[in-house]
Short mmCIF file of C-alpha atoms and ligand atoms in Angstrom, two decimals:
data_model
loop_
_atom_site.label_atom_id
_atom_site.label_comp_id
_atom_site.label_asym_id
_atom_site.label_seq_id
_atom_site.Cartn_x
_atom_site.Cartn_y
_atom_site.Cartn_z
CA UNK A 1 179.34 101.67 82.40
CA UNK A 2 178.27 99.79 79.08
CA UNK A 3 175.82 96.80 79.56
CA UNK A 4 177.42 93.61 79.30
CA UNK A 5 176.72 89.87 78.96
CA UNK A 6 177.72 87.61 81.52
CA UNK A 7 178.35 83.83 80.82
CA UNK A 8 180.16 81.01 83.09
CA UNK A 9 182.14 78.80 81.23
CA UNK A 10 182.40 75.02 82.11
CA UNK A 11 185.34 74.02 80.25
CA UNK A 12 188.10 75.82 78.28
CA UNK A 13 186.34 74.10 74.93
CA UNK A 14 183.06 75.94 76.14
CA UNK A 15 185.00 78.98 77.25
CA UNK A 16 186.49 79.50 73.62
CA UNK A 17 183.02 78.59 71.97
CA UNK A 18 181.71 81.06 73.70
CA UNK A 19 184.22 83.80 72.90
CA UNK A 20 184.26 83.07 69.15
CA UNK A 21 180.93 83.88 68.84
CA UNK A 22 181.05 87.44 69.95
CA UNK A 23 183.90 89.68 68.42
CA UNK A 24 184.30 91.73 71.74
CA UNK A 25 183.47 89.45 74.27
CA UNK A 26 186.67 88.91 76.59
CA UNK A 27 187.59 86.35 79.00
CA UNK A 28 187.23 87.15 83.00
CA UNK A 29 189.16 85.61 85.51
CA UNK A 30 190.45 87.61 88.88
CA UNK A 31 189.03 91.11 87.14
CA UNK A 32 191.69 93.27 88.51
CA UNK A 33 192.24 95.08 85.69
CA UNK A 34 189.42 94.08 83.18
CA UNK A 35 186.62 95.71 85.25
CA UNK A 36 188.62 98.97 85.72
CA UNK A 37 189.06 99.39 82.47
CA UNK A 38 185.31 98.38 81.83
CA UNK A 39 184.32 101.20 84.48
CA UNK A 40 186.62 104.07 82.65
CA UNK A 41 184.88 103.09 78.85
CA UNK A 42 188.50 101.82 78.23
CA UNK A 43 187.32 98.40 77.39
CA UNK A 44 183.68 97.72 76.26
CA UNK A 45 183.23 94.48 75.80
CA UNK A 46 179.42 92.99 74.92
CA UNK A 47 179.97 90.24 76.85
CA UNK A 48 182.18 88.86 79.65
CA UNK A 49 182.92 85.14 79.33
CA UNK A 50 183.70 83.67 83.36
CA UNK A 51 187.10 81.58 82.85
CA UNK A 52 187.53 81.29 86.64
CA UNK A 53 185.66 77.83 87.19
CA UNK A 54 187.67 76.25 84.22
CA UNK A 55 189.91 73.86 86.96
CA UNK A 56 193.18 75.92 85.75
CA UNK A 57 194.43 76.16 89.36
CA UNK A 58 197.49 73.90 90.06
CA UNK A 59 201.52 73.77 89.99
CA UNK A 60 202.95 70.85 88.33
CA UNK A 61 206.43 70.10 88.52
CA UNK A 62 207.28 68.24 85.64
CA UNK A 63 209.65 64.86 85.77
CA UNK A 64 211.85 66.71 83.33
CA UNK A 65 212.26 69.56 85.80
CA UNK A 66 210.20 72.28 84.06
CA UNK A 67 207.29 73.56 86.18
CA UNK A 68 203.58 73.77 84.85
CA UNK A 69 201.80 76.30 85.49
CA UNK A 70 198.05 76.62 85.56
CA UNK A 71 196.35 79.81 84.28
CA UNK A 72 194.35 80.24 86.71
CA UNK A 73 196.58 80.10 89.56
CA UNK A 74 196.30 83.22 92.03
CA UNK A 75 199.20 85.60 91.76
CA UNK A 76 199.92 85.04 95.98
CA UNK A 77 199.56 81.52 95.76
CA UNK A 78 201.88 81.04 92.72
CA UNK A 79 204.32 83.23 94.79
CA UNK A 80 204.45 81.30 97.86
CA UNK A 81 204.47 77.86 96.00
CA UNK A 82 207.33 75.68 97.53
CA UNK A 83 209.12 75.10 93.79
CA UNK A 84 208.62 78.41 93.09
CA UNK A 85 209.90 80.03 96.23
CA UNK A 86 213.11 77.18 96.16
CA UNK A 87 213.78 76.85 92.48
CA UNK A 88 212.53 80.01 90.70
CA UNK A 89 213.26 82.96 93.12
CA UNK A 90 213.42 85.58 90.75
CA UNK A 91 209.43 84.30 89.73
CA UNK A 92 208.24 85.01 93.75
CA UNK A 93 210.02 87.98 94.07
CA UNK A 94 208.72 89.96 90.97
CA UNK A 95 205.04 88.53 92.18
CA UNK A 96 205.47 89.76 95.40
CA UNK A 97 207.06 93.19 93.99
CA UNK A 98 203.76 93.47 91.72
CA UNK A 99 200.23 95.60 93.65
CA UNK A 100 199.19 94.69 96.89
CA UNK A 101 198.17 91.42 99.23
CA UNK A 102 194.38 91.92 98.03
CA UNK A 103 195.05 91.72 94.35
CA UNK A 104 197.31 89.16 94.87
CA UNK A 105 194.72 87.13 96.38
CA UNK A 106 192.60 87.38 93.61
CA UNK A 107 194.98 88.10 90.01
CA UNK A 108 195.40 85.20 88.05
CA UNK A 109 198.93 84.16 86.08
CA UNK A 110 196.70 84.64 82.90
CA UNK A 111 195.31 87.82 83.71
CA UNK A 112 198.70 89.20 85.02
CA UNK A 113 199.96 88.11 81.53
CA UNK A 114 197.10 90.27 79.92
CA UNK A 115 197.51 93.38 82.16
CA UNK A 116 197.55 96.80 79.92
CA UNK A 117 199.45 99.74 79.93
CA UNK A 118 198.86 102.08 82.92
CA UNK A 119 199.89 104.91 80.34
CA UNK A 120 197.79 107.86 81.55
CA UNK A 121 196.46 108.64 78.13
CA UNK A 122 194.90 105.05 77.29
CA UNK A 123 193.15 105.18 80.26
CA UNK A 124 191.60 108.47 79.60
CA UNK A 125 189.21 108.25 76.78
CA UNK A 126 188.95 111.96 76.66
CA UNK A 127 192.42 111.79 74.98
CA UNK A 128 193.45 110.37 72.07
CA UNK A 129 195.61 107.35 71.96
CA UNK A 130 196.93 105.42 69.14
CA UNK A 131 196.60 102.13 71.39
CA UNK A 132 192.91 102.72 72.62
CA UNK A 133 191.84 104.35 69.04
CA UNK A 134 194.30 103.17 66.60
CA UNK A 135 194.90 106.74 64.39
CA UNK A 136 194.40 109.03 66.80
CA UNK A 137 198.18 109.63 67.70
CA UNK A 138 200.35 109.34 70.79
CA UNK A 139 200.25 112.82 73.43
CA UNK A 140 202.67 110.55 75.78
CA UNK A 141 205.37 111.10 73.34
CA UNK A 142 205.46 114.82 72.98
CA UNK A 143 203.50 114.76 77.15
CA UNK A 144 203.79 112.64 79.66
CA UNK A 145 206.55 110.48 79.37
CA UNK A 146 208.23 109.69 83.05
CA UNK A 147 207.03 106.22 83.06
CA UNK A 148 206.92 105.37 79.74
CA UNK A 149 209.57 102.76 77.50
CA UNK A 150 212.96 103.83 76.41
CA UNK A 151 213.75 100.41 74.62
CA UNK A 152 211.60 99.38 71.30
CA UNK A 153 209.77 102.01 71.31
CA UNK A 154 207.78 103.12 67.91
CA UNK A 155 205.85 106.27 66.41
CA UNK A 156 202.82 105.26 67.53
CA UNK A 157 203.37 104.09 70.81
CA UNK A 158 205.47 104.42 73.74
CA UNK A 159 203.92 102.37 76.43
CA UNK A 160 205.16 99.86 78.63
CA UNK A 161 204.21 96.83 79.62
CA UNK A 162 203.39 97.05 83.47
CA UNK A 163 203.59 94.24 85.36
CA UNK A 164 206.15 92.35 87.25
CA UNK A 165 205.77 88.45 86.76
CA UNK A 166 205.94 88.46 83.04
CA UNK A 167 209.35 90.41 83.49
CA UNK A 168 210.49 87.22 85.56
CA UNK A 169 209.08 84.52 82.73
CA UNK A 170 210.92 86.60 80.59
CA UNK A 171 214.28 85.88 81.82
CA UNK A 172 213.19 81.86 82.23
CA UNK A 173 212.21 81.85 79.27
CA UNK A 174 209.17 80.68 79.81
CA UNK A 175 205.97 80.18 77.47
CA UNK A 176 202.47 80.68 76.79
CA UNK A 177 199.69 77.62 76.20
CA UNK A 178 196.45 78.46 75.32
CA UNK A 179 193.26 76.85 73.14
CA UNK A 180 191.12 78.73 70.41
CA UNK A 181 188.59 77.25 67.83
CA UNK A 182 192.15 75.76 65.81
CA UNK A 183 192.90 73.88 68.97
CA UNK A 184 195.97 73.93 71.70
CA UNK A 185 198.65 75.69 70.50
CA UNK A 186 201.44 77.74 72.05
CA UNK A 187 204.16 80.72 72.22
CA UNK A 188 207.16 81.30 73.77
CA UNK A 189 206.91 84.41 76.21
CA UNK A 190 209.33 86.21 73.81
CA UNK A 191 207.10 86.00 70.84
CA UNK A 192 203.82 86.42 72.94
CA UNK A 193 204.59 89.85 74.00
CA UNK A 194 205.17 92.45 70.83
CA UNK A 195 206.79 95.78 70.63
CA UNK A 196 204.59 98.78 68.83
CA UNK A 197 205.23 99.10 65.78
CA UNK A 198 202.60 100.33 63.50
CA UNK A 199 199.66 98.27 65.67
CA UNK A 200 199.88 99.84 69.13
CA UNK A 201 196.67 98.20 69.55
CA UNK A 202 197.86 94.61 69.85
CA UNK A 203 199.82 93.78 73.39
CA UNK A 204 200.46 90.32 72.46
CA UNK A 205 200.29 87.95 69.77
CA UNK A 206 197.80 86.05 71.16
CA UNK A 207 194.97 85.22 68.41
CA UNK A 208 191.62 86.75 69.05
CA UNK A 209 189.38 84.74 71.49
CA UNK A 210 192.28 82.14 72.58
CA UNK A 211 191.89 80.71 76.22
CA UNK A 212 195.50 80.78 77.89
CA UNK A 213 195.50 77.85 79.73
CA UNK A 214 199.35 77.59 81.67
CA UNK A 215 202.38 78.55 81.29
CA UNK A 216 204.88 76.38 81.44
CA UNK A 217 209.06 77.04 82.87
CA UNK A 218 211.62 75.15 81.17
CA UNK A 219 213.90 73.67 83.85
CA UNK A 220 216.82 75.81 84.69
CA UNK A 221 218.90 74.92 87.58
CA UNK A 222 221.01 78.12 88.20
CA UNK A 223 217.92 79.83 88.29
CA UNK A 224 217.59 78.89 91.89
CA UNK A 225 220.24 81.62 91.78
CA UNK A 226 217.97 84.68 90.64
CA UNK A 227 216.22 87.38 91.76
CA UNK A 228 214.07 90.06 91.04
CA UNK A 229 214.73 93.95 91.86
CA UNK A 230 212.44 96.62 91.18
CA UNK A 231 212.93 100.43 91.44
CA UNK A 232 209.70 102.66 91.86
CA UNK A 233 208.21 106.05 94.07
CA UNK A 234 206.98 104.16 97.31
CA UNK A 235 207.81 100.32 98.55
CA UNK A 236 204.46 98.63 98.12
CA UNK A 237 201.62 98.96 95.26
CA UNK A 238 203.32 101.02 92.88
CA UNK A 239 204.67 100.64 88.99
CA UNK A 240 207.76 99.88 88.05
CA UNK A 241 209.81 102.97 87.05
CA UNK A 242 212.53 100.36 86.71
CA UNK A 243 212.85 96.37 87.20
CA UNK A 244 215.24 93.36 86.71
CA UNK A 245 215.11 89.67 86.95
CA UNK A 246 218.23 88.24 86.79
CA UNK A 247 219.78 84.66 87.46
CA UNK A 248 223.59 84.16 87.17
CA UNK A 249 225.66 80.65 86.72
CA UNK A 250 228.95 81.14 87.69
CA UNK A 251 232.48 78.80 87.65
CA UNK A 252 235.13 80.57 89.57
CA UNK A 253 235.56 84.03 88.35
CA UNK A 254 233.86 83.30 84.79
CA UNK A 255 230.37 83.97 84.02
CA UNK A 256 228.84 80.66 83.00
CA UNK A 257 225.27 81.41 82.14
CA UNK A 258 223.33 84.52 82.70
CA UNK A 259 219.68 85.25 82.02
CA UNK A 260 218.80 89.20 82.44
CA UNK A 261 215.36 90.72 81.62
CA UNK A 262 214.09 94.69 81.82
CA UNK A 263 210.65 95.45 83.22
CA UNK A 264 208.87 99.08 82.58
CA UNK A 265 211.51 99.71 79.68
CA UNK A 266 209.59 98.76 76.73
CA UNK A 267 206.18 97.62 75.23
CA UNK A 268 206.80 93.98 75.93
CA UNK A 269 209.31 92.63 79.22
CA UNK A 270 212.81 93.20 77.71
CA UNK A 271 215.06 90.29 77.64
CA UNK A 272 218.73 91.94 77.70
CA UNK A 273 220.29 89.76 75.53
CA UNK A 274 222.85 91.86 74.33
CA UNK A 275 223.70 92.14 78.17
CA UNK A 276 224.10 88.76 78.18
CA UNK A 277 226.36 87.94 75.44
CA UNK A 278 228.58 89.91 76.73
CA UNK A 279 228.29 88.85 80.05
CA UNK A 280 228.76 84.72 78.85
CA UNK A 281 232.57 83.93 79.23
CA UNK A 282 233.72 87.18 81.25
CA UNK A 283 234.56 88.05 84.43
CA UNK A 284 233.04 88.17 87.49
CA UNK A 285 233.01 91.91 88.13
CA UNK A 286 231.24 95.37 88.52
CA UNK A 287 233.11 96.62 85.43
CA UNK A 288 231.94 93.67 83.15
CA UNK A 289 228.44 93.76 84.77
CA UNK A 290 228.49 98.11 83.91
CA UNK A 291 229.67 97.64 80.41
CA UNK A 292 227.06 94.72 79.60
CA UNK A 293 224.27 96.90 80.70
CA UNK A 294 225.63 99.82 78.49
CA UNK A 295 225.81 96.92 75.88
CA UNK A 296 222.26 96.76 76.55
CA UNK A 297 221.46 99.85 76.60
CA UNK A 298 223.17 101.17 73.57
CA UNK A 299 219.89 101.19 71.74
CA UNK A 300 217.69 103.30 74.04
CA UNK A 301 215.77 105.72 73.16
CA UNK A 302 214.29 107.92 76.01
CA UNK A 303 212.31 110.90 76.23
CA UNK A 304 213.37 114.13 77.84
CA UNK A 305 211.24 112.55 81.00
CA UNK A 306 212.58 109.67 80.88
CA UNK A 307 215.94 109.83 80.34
CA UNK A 308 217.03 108.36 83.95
CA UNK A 309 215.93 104.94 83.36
CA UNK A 310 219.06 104.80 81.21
CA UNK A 311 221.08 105.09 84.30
CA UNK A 312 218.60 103.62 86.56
CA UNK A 313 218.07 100.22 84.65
CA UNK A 314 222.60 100.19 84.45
CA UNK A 315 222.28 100.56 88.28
CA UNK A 316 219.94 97.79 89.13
CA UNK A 317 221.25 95.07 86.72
CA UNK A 318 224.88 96.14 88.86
CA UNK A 319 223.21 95.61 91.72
CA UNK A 320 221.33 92.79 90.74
CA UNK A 321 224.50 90.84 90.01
CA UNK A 322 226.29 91.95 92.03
CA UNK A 323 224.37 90.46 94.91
CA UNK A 324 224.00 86.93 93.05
CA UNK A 325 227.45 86.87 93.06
CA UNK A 326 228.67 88.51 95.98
CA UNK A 327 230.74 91.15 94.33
CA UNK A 328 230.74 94.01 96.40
CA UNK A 329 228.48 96.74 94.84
CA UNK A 330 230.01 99.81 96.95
CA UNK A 331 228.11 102.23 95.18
CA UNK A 332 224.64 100.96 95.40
CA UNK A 333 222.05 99.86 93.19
CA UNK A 334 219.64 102.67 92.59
CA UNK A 335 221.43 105.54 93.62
CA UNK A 336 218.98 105.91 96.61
CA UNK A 337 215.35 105.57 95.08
CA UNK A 338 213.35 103.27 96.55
CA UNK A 339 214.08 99.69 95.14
CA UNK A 340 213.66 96.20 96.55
CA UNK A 341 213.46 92.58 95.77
CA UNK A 342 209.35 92.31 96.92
CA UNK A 343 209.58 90.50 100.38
CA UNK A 344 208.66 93.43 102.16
CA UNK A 345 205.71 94.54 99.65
CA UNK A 346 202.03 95.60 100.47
FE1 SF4 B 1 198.48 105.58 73.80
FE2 SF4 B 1 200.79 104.26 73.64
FE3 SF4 B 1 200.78 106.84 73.22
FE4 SF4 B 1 200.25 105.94 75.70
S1 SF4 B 1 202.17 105.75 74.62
S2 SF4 B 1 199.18 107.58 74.55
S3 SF4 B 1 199.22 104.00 75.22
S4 SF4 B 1 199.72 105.31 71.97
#
């Protein structure tokens, strides 16, 4: 492992003081992913700036009825939150789908944000990898593919976004404050997250040495009516192969509102919004709930390996609604691969 410096911050102005004035140096909070990455030469950063003392840690809600969010706020914490839990289902449910009790304990909402791909060939640095070492190409699209997007996807990259709770924000459209050397500033989630392209590199479009400070939820009241379902190879501590978050508003047999976003289908959590214009002002049923995931999922573009999230990701967002809305969903969500809404996790 590379030597490193270590420095505590004391305030987010110190904190982004003392990450503009090293190019690689990189913010650490809960570590969960940073240090593995630092231990397999993924990452190599000359110093290691200590956000986790910056006071980030608490849950506003907001007179206006959005919730506030602090960055540092632990992952099981966040998820077991009484507003959270009552208001925003769909937010503890993908938290409690995502790793295990431990890293719950200690991930932070900012670091979950920042998670990177679990692609096997960007964290192998015996491989090349356009996102590790821009120019070097992409084996995953020609090789190993299961996991791997089938939305957005680019020439250069084919990677997915991993995690769970930004797939959630991503439906409640939520977004993303954070300081740098300019000052506050801020993104909506949609716009934080960016598909490949030609820059693999970037994840986000978060400026170099920024501070993310909270997130903020705009208030929503059907989302009290939303939940999270994610389809993977075992119950507890395991990627997405397939997820959706999904809250439904609903006046008789007409679809109000609907919010619907795809985890583990693309570089950047995948808000379905083709799915739900055509979804706004229909019916109630499995047919209209099939046809505006096919609406959705018109544009994918799998890999021989992953082909079956096609079907997979039509299944859940069935299922998804189905149960919000009570239709019966006689055929079953996921075809019978393990899938579940995260209260039984690690
Ligand atoms: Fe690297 Fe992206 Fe290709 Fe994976 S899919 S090998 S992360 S460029």
């Amino acid at each position: 492992m590379k030597t490193f410096e270590y420095e505590r911050a004391t305030d987010v102005d110190d904190a982004v003081r003392r990450l503009a004035a090293e190019p690689t140096a990189k913010p650490l909070a809960g570590g969960t992913n940073l240090v593995d990455l630092m231990k397999l030469g993924v990452e190599r950063p000359d110093r290691l700036v200590d956000v986790s003392h910056l006071g980030l840690t608490d849950v506003v809600e907001e007179p206006d009825g959005s919730l506030t969010i602090g960055a540092g706020v632990l992952n099981a914490d966040l998820a077991a939150h009484p507003a959270v839990r009552t208001r925003f289902p769909v937010l503890s449910r993908a938290l409690l789908a995502g790793a295990s009790g431990q890293l719950r304990n200690r991930a932070t909402t900012a670091g979950n944000l920042l998670q990177r791909t679990r692609c096997v060939y960007f964290n192998d640095v015996s491989k090349p990898c356009n996102k590790r070492e821009p120019g070097t190409g992409c084996p995953a699209i020609e090789g190993l593919s299961r996991e791997l997007a089938v939305l957005g996807t680019s020439h250069s990259c084919i990677a997915t976004h991993p995690g769970d709770m930004a797939v959630a924000l991503t439906a409640l459209d939520a977004t993303v404050h954070f300081t740098t050397t300019e000052g506050p500033s801020s993104l909506r989630i949609g716009d934080f997250y960016r598909l490949p392209g030609d820059e693999p590199e970037r994840d986000t479009n978060l400026p170099v040495g920024a501070v993310i400070t909270a997130v903020t939820i705009p208030a929503l009241p059907f989302a009290a009516h939303s939940t999270y379902r994610k389809a993977r190879d075992r119950r507890s501590y395991a990627f997405a192969l397939a997820s959706v978050a999904a809250a439904i508003d609903v006046d008789g047999d007409v679809v109000r509102d609907v919010r619907i976003a795809f985890g583990a289908a693309s570089h950047k959590p995948w808000r379905a919004s083709a799915a739900e214009d055509a979804l706004r002002g229909g019916p109630v049923t499995l047919s209209a709930f099939a046809a505006a995931a096919d609406a959705e999922l018109a544009a994918a573009t799998p890999t021989n390996q992953n082909a079956f999230k096609v079907p997979l990701l039509r299944r859940l967002v069935v299922g998804v609604l189905a149960e919000l809305t009570g239709v019966d969903d006689a055929a079953g969500p996921t075809n019978g691969r393990a899938a579940d809404t995260g209260e039984a996790a690690a």
